[in-house]
PDB file of C-alpha atoms in Angstrom:
ATOM      1  CA  MET F 212     -18.175 -26.816  29.768  1.00  0.00           C
ATOM      2  CA  THR F 213     -17.899 -23.216  28.427  1.00  0.00           C
ATOM      3  CA  THR F 214     -14.097 -23.589  27.857  1.00  0.00           C
ATOM      4  CA  THR F 215     -14.694 -26.673  25.970  1.00  0.00           C
ATOM      5  CA  ARG F 216     -17.261 -24.979  23.840  1.00  0.00           C
ATOM      6  CA  GLN F 217     -14.907 -22.154  23.236  1.00  0.00           C
ATOM      7  CA  ASP F 218     -12.159 -24.667  22.202  1.00  0.00           C
ATOM      8  CA  THR F 219     -14.603 -26.210  19.794  1.00  0.00           C
ATOM      9  CA  ASP F 220     -15.579 -22.978  18.131  1.00  0.00           C
ATOM     10  CA  ALA F 221     -11.855 -21.975  17.769  1.00  0.00           C
ATOM     11  CA  ALA F 222     -11.042 -25.219  16.098  1.00  0.00           C
ATOM     12  CA  ARG F 223     -14.068 -24.869  13.859  1.00  0.00           C
ATOM     13  CA  ALA F 224     -12.909 -21.200  12.863  1.00  0.00           C
ATOM     14  CA  LEU F 225      -9.509 -22.273  12.236  1.00  0.00           C
ATOM     15  CA  GLN F 226     -10.635 -25.146   9.951  1.00  0.00           C
ATOM     16  CA  GLY F 227     -12.976 -22.876   8.168  1.00  0.00           C
ATOM     17  CA  LEU F 228     -10.039 -20.708   7.310  1.00  0.00           C
ATOM     18  CA  GLU F 229      -8.558 -23.430   5.078  1.00  0.00           C
ATOM     19  CA  ASP F 230     -12.020 -24.457   3.393  1.00  0.00           C
ATOM     20  CA  SER F 231     -12.124 -24.826  -0.399  1.00  0.00           C
ATOM     21  CA  ARG F 232     -14.985 -22.406  -0.608  1.00  0.00           C
ATOM     22  CA  SER F 233     -14.294 -18.743  -0.216  1.00  0.00           C
ATOM     23  CA  SER F 234     -17.738 -18.171   1.473  1.00  0.00           C
ATOM     24  CA  VAL F 235     -16.822 -20.370   4.150  1.00  0.00           C
ATOM     25  CA  ARG F 236     -13.312 -18.725   4.753  1.00  0.00           C
ATOM     26  CA  LEU F 237     -15.042 -15.505   4.693  1.00  0.00           C
ATOM     27  CA  ARG F 238     -17.527 -16.378   7.370  1.00  0.00           C
ATOM     28  CA  ALA F 239     -14.541 -17.951   9.514  1.00  0.00           C
ATOM     29  CA  ALA F 240     -12.338 -14.692   9.194  1.00  0.00           C
ATOM     30  CA  LEU F 241     -15.641 -12.764  10.463  1.00  0.00           C
ATOM     31  CA  ALA F 242     -16.032 -15.338  13.356  1.00  0.00           C
ATOM     32  CA  VAL F 243     -12.128 -14.942  14.311  1.00  0.00           C
ATOM     33  CA  GLY F 244     -12.472 -11.242  14.176  1.00  0.00           C
ATOM     34  CA  THR F 245     -15.674 -11.224  16.363  1.00  0.00           C
ATOM     35  CA  ALA F 246     -14.298 -13.225  18.760  1.00  0.00           C
ATOM     36  CA  PRO F 247     -10.471 -12.356  18.968  1.00  0.00           C
ATOM     37  CA  ASP F 248      -8.111 -15.053  20.460  1.00  0.00           C
ATOM     38  CA  PRO F 249      -4.216 -15.152  20.518  1.00  0.00           C
ATOM     39  CA  ARG F 250      -4.276 -18.675  18.976  1.00  0.00           C
ATOM     40  CA  PHE F 251      -5.885 -17.175  15.796  1.00  0.00           C
ATOM     41  CA  VAL F 252      -2.999 -14.802  15.125  1.00  0.00           C
ATOM     42  CA  GLY F 253      -0.570 -16.967  13.524  1.00  0.00           C
ATOM     43  CA  LYS F 254      -2.968 -18.728  11.286  1.00  0.00           C
ATOM     44  CA  LEU F 255      -4.536 -15.368  10.056  1.00  0.00           C
ATOM     45  CA  ILE F 256      -1.235 -14.268   9.187  1.00  0.00           C
ATOM     46  CA  GLU F 257      -0.312 -17.374   7.475  1.00  0.00           C
ATOM     47  CA  ARG F 258      -3.563 -17.317   5.610  1.00  0.00           C
ATOM     48  CA  CYS F 259      -3.174 -13.923   4.244  1.00  0.00           C
ATOM     49  CA  ALA F 260       0.064 -14.927   2.419  1.00  0.00           C
ATOM     50  CA  ILE F 261      -1.886 -17.414   0.273  1.00  0.00           C
ATOM     51  CA  GLU F 262      -5.603 -16.533   0.387  1.00  0.00           C
ATOM     52  CA  PRO F 263      -6.516 -15.891  -3.544  1.00  0.00           C
ATOM     53  CA  GLU F 264      -9.649 -13.963  -2.822  1.00  0.00           C
ATOM     54  CA  PHE F 265      -9.627 -10.174  -2.290  1.00  0.00           C
ATOM     55  CA  PHE F 266     -12.671  -9.885  -0.080  1.00  0.00           C
ATOM     56  CA  VAL F 267     -11.351 -12.832   2.243  1.00  0.00           C
ATOM     57  CA  ARG F 268      -7.891 -11.317   2.616  1.00  0.00           C
ATOM     58  CA  ASP F 269      -9.575  -7.896   3.522  1.00  0.00           C
ATOM     59  CA  MET F 270     -11.604  -9.681   6.147  1.00  0.00           C
ATOM     60  CA  LEU F 271      -8.404 -11.593   7.587  1.00  0.00           C
ATOM     61  CA  THR F 272      -6.935  -8.061   7.900  1.00  0.00           C
ATOM     62  CA  TRP F 273     -10.097  -6.972   9.739  1.00  0.00           C
ATOM     63  CA  ALA F 274      -9.596  -9.853  12.074  1.00  0.00           C
ATOM     64  CA  LEU F 275      -5.902  -9.165  12.769  1.00  0.00           C
ATOM     65  CA  VAL F 276      -6.929  -5.475  13.545  1.00  0.00           C
ATOM     66  CA  ARG F 277      -9.236  -6.727  15.967  1.00  0.00           C
ATOM     67  CA  HIS F 278      -6.426  -8.502  18.032  1.00  0.00           C
ATOM     68  CA  PRO F 279      -3.802  -6.688  20.414  1.00  0.00           C
ATOM     69  CA  VAL F 280      -1.160  -4.863  18.585  1.00  0.00           C
ATOM     70  CA  SER F 281       1.516  -6.702  20.887  1.00  0.00           C
ATOM     71  CA  LEU F 282       0.553  -9.891  19.228  1.00  0.00           C
ATOM     72  CA  THR F 283       0.241  -8.915  15.695  1.00  0.00           C
ATOM     73  CA  LEU F 284       3.004  -6.257  15.168  1.00  0.00           C
ATOM     74  CA  PRO F 285       5.981  -8.713  15.805  1.00  0.00           C
ATOM     75  CA  GLU F 286       4.414 -11.228  13.404  1.00  0.00           C
ATOM     76  CA  LEU F 287       3.593  -8.525  10.689  1.00  0.00           C
ATOM     77  CA  LEU F 288       6.924  -7.058  10.705  1.00  0.00           C
ATOM     78  CA  GLY F 289       8.492 -10.399  10.109  1.00  0.00           C
ATOM     79  CA  GLU F 290       6.184 -10.796   7.006  1.00  0.00           C
ATOM     80  CA  VAL F 291       7.174  -7.745   5.314  1.00  0.00           C
ATOM     81  CA  ARG F 292      10.610  -9.361   4.914  1.00  0.00           C
ATOM     82  CA  SER F 293       9.032 -12.456   3.442  1.00  0.00           C
ATOM     83  CA  GLU F 294      10.184 -13.905   0.178  1.00  0.00           C
ATOM     84  CA  HIS F 295       6.667 -14.121  -1.091  1.00  0.00           C
ATOM     85  CA  ALA F 296       5.002 -10.900  -2.556  1.00  0.00           C
ATOM     86  CA  GLN F 297       1.529 -11.572  -1.385  1.00  0.00           C
ATOM     87  CA  ALA F 298       2.705 -11.962   2.270  1.00  0.00           C
ATOM     88  CA  ARG F 299       4.835  -8.666   2.104  1.00  0.00           C
ATOM     89  CA  SER F 300       1.842  -6.830   0.556  1.00  0.00           C
ATOM     90  CA  GLN F 301      -0.673  -7.998   2.871  1.00  0.00           C
ATOM     91  CA  ALA F 302       1.429  -7.444   5.804  1.00  0.00           C
ATOM     92  CA  LEU F 303       2.023  -3.779   4.572  1.00  0.00           C
ATOM     93  CA  HIS F 304      -1.711  -3.432   4.076  1.00  0.00           C
ATOM     94  CA  THR F 305      -2.746  -4.669   7.611  1.00  0.00           C
ATOM     95  CA  LEU F 306       0.034  -2.439   9.157  1.00  0.00           C
ATOM     96  CA  SER F 307      -1.545   0.498   7.532  1.00  0.00           C
ATOM     97  CA  LYS F 308      -4.864  -0.479   8.894  1.00  0.00           C
ATOM     98  CA  ILE F 309      -3.223  -0.673  12.358  1.00  0.00           C
ATOM     99  CA  GLY F 310      -1.551   2.574  12.197  1.00  0.00           C
ATOM    100  CA  ASP F 311       0.956   2.020  14.757  1.00  0.00           C
ATOM    101  CA  ARG F 312       4.117   3.918  14.060  1.00  0.00           C
ATOM    102  CA  GLN F 313       6.326   1.614  15.889  1.00  0.00           C
ATOM    103  CA  ALA F 314       6.184  -0.312  12.386  1.00  0.00           C
ATOM    104  CA  TRP F 315       7.828   2.579  10.751  1.00  0.00           C
ATOM    105  CA  PRO F 316      11.364   1.363  10.591  1.00  0.00           C
ATOM    106  CA  ALA F 317      10.296  -1.573   8.814  1.00  0.00           C
ATOM    107  CA  ILE F 318       8.841   0.617   5.795  1.00  0.00           C
ATOM    108  CA  THR F 319      12.365   0.418   3.990  1.00  0.00           C
ATOM    109  CA  ARG F 320      13.368   1.993   0.744  1.00  0.00           C
ATOM    110  CA  ALA F 321      13.427  -1.433  -0.735  1.00  0.00           C
ATOM    111  CA  LEU F 322       9.728  -2.075  -0.147  1.00  0.00           C
ATOM    112  CA  LEU F 323       8.999   1.442  -1.323  1.00  0.00           C
ATOM    113  CA  SER F 324      10.616   0.461  -4.698  1.00  0.00           C
ATOM    114  CA  ASP F 325       9.437  -3.251  -4.497  1.00  0.00           C
ATOM    115  CA  ALA F 326       9.611  -4.815  -7.935  1.00  0.00           C
ATOM    116  CA  ASP F 327       6.176  -6.251  -7.449  1.00  0.00           C
ATOM    117  CA  ASP F 328       3.727  -3.340  -8.018  1.00  0.00           C
ATOM    118  CA  GLU F 329       1.025  -4.791  -5.209  1.00  0.00           C
ATOM    119  CA  VAL F 330       3.999  -4.761  -2.754  1.00  0.00           C
ATOM    120  CA  ALA F 331       5.000  -1.258  -3.651  1.00  0.00           C
ATOM    121  CA  ARG F 332       1.523  -0.138  -3.477  1.00  0.00           C
ATOM    122  CA  SER F 333       0.785  -1.283  -0.240  1.00  0.00           C
ATOM    123  CA  ALA F 334       4.321   0.003   1.033  1.00  0.00           C
ATOM    124  CA  TRP F 335       3.207   3.649  -0.294  1.00  0.00           C
ATOM    125  CA  ARG F 336      -0.068   3.555   1.463  1.00  0.00           C
ATOM    126  CA  ALA F 337       1.371   2.281   4.555  1.00  0.00           C
ATOM    127  CA  ALA F 338       4.330   4.826   4.623  1.00  0.00           C
ATOM    128  CA  VAL F 339       1.897   7.907   4.311  1.00  0.00           C
ATOM    129  CA  VAL F 340      -0.062   6.578   7.388  1.00  0.00           C
ATOM    130  CA  LEU F 341       2.922   5.759   9.533  1.00  0.00           C
ATOM    131  CA  VAL F 342       5.586   8.206   8.621  1.00  0.00           C
ATOM    132  CA  PRO F 343       6.585  10.174  11.738  1.00  0.00           C
ATOM    133  CA  GLU F 344       6.178  13.962  12.066  1.00  0.00           C
ATOM    134  CA  GLY F 345       9.054  15.799  10.297  1.00  0.00           C
ATOM    135  CA  GLU F 346       9.964  12.799   7.976  1.00  0.00           C
ATOM    136  CA  GLU F 347       7.492  13.713   5.336  1.00  0.00           C
ATOM    137  CA  SER F 348       9.690  15.577   2.996  1.00  0.00           C
ATOM    138  CA  ALA F 349      12.115  12.767   2.993  1.00  0.00           C
ATOM    139  CA  LEU F 350       9.558  10.219   2.243  1.00  0.00           C
ATOM    140  CA  ALA F 351       8.240  12.250  -0.379  1.00  0.00           C
ATOM    141  CA  THR F 352      11.507  12.459  -2.169  1.00  0.00           C
ATOM    142  CA  VAL F 353      11.910   8.573  -2.060  1.00  0.00           C
ATOM    143  CA  LEU F 354       8.027   8.219  -3.362  1.00  0.00           C
ATOM    144  CA  ALA F 355       9.020  10.612  -6.131  1.00  0.00           C
ATOM    145  CA  THR F 356      11.574   8.138  -7.674  1.00  0.00           C
ATOM    146  CA  GLN F 357       8.698   6.044  -8.482  1.00  0.00           C
ATOM    147  CA  LEU F 358       6.967   8.251 -10.725  1.00  0.00           C
ATOM    148  CA  GLY F 359       6.106   6.972 -14.246  1.00  0.00           C
ATOM    149  CA  ARG F 360       6.105   3.475 -12.862  1.00  0.00           C
ATOM    150  CA  GLY F 361       3.623   0.686 -14.031  1.00  0.00           C
ATOM    151  CA  GLU F 362       0.091   0.901 -15.451  1.00  0.00           C
ATOM    152  CA  GLN F 363      -2.696   3.610 -14.386  1.00  0.00           C
ATOM    153  CA  ASN F 364      -3.875   1.801 -11.112  1.00  0.00           C
ATOM    154  CA  THR F 365      -0.061   1.779  -9.730  1.00  0.00           C
ATOM    155  CA  GLN F 366       0.284   5.512 -10.946  1.00  0.00           C
ATOM    156  CA  LEU F 367      -2.880   6.462  -9.267  1.00  0.00           C
ATOM    157  CA  SER F 368      -1.751   4.811  -5.934  1.00  0.00           C
ATOM    158  CA  LEU F 369       1.424   6.649  -6.213  1.00  0.00           C
ATOM    159  CA  SER F 370      -0.364   9.977  -6.867  1.00  0.00           C
ATOM    160  CA  GLN F 371      -2.648   9.531  -3.995  1.00  0.00           C
ATOM    161  CA  ALA F 372       0.092   8.684  -1.557  1.00  0.00           C
ATOM    162  CA  LEU F 373       1.970  12.018  -2.527  1.00  0.00           C
ATOM    163  CA  VAL F 374      -1.180  13.941  -2.443  1.00  0.00           C
ATOM    164  CA  THR F 375      -1.891  12.568   1.211  1.00  0.00           C
ATOM    165  CA  LEU F 376       1.622  14.140   2.071  1.00  0.00           C
ATOM    166  CA  GLY F 377       0.473  17.508   1.221  1.00  0.00           C
ATOM    167  CA  GLU F 378       2.505  20.606   0.499  1.00  0.00           C
ATOM    168  CA  VAL F 379       5.669  18.843   1.511  1.00  0.00           C
ATOM    169  CA  MET F 380       5.930  16.906  -1.715  1.00  0.00           C
ATOM    170  CA  VAL F 381       5.921  19.810  -3.847  1.00  0.00           C
ATOM    171  CA  PRO F 382       9.650  20.442  -4.499  1.00  0.00           C
ATOM    172  CA  ALA F 383      10.001  16.745  -5.327  1.00  0.00           C
ATOM    173  CA  LEU F 384       7.111  16.764  -7.582  1.00  0.00           C
ATOM    174  CA  ARG F 385       8.419  20.011  -9.168  1.00  0.00           C
ATOM    175  CA  ALA F 386      11.738  18.364  -9.692  1.00  0.00           C
ATOM    176  CA  ALA F 387      10.281  15.451 -11.286  1.00  0.00           C
ATOM    177  CA  THR F 388       8.520  17.826 -14.022  1.00  0.00           C
ATOM    178  CA  THR F 389      11.841  18.271 -15.591  1.00  0.00           C
ATOM    179  CA  ALA F 390      12.778  14.845 -15.690  1.00  0.00           C
ATOM    180  CA  SER F 391      14.236  13.282 -19.027  1.00  0.00           C
ATOM    181  CA  ASP F 392      11.565  10.577 -18.986  1.00  0.00           C
ATOM    182  CA  PRO F 393       8.250  11.797 -20.473  1.00  0.00           C
ATOM    183  CA  ARG F 394       6.174   9.278 -18.448  1.00  0.00           C
ATOM    184  CA  VAL F 395       7.932  10.534 -15.075  1.00  0.00           C
ATOM    185  CA  ARG F 396       7.032  14.188 -16.348  1.00  0.00           C
ATOM    186  CA  ALA F 397       3.595  13.181 -17.275  1.00  0.00           C
ATOM    187  CA  HIS F 398       2.778  11.702 -13.806  1.00  0.00           C
ATOM    188  CA  ALA F 399       4.391  14.265 -11.980  1.00  0.00           C
ATOM    189  CA  LEU F 400       2.023  16.896 -13.873  1.00  0.00           C
ATOM    190  CA  ALA F 401      -0.893  14.622 -13.178  1.00  0.00           C
ATOM    191  CA  THR F 402      -0.235  14.443  -9.343  1.00  0.00           C
ATOM    192  CA  GLN F 403       0.243  18.443  -9.122  1.00  0.00           C
ATOM    193  CA  ARG F 404      -3.195  18.724 -10.819  1.00  0.00           C
ATOM    194  CA  LEU F 405      -4.693  16.170  -8.329  1.00  0.00           C
ATOM    195  CA  LEU F 406      -2.939  18.305  -5.419  1.00  0.00           C
ATOM    196  CA  ARG F 407      -4.506  21.518  -6.731  1.00  0.00           C
ATOM    197  CA  ASP F 408      -8.003  19.712  -7.587  1.00  0.00           C
ATOM    198  CA  PRO F 409      -8.643  16.646  -5.238  1.00  0.00           C
ATOM    199  CA  ASP F 410     -11.925  16.016  -7.020  1.00  0.00           C
ATOM    200  CA  ALA F 411     -10.133  15.753 -10.342  1.00  0.00           C
ATOM    201  CA  GLY F 412     -10.259  12.558 -11.970  1.00  0.00           C
ATOM    202  CA  PHE F 413      -6.840  10.764 -12.502  1.00  0.00           C
ATOM    203  CA  GLU F 414      -7.532   9.434 -15.712  1.00  0.00           C
ATOM    204  CA  SER F 415      -8.368  12.849 -17.259  1.00  0.00           C
ATOM    205  CA  ALA F 416      -5.174  14.531 -15.252  1.00  0.00           C
ATOM    206  CA  ILE F 417      -2.878  11.951 -16.655  1.00  0.00           C
ATOM    207  CA  GLU F 418      -4.160  12.328 -20.172  1.00  0.00           C
ATOM    208  CA  GLU F 419      -4.029  15.817 -20.061  1.00  0.00           C
ATOM    209  CA  ALA F 420      -0.619  15.694 -18.500  1.00  0.00           C
ATOM    210  CA  LYS F 421       0.633  13.644 -21.243  1.00  0.00           C
ATOM    211  CA  ARG F 422      -0.580  15.989 -24.102  1.00  0.00           C
ATOM    212  CA  VAL F 423       1.299  18.900 -22.229  1.00  0.00           C
ATOM    213  CA  VAL F 424       4.292  16.780 -22.240  1.00  0.00           C
ATOM    214  CA  ALA F 425       3.947  15.948 -26.081  1.00  0.00           C
ATOM    215  CA  LEU F 426       3.585  19.626 -26.999  1.00  0.00           C
ATOM    216  CA  THR F 427       6.325  20.931 -24.818  1.00  0.00           C
ATOM    217  CA  GLY F 428       8.927  18.157 -25.674  1.00  0.00           C
ATOM    218  CA  ALA F 429      11.951  17.302 -23.860  1.00  0.00           C
ATOM    219  CA  PRO F 430      13.315  19.446 -21.062  1.00  0.00           C
ATOM    220  CA  LYS F 431      16.574  20.894 -22.529  1.00  0.00           C
ATOM    221  CA  THR F 432      20.065  19.558 -20.834  1.00  0.00           C
ATOM    222  CA  ASP F 433      22.258  22.139 -18.862  1.00  0.00           C
ATOM    223  CA  ASP F 434      24.622  22.007 -21.694  1.00  0.00           C
ATOM    224  CA  GLU F 435      21.826  23.178 -24.209  1.00  0.00           C
ATOM    225  CA  ASN F 436      20.820  25.841 -21.695  1.00  0.00           C
ATOM    226  CA  ARG F 437      24.260  27.192 -21.556  1.00  0.00           C
ATOM    227  CA  ALA F 438      24.471  27.303 -25.423  1.00  0.00           C
ATOM    228  CA  ASP F 439      21.349  29.455 -25.620  1.00  0.00           C
ATOM    229  CA  ARG F 440      22.697  31.899 -23.375  1.00  0.00           C
TER     230      ARG F 440
END
C-alpha cells in the first residue's frame, strides 16, 4: 500500500512538472526535491531545458542537487553539449551548485566563450567553482579574453568570476588594460577596482573606467613606442 501511494505521488509530481501553471510546476519541483527518487532525474533535466520561468528553473536545480551525484552528473555532462542554449546554461548552473570537480573537464573553452551570453555567464560561474587547484591562472587567462563583452549584466558576471579567482587573475587583467579595444580596457579597469574594493558598485566602477579610458586615449603600439625613443 505504501509503495502504491509513493508511486501515485511520484506520478502526480511528474505530471505537475508539465502543468501549464507555473505555480503548479514550482510546487511539483519542490515535492520532487523533498522526496528524491531516481525516477525523477531524467524529467527534471528535461524540464530544465525548456522551463520558461526563472523561479521554477531554480527549484528544478535545487531538486536535482538533492539527488545523488552519481545519478545527476552523467546526465548534466551530456546536457552541456546540447544544441539548445537553455539546456547548456541550466546544466552549467546546476553543476556549479553541485560543486563536484569531476565536472571540470566539461567546462571547455568553447563554453567559456559561448555565443549565447547566458550560457557563457553560467560557464564562468561554474568554472570558478570547479577549477582544480593550480589551474586558476590558466582559467583567468581564458576568462580575460571575454572582457568587454556584452551588456552590463554580462560584464558584471565576468568581473565577479575574475574577482573570485583572486590575485592570480592580476597579470591577465593588467594585460587587458593595454588592449586596443576601449571596451576591454574599461572593463579590465573596472574589474581591478572591484578586486581592490569588493564593496564598490560595478555601475560606478565601469563608468569611472570609461572616463579614464576616454581621457587617456588609445594605448600606443610597439612601433609608436619605438619612435618616441
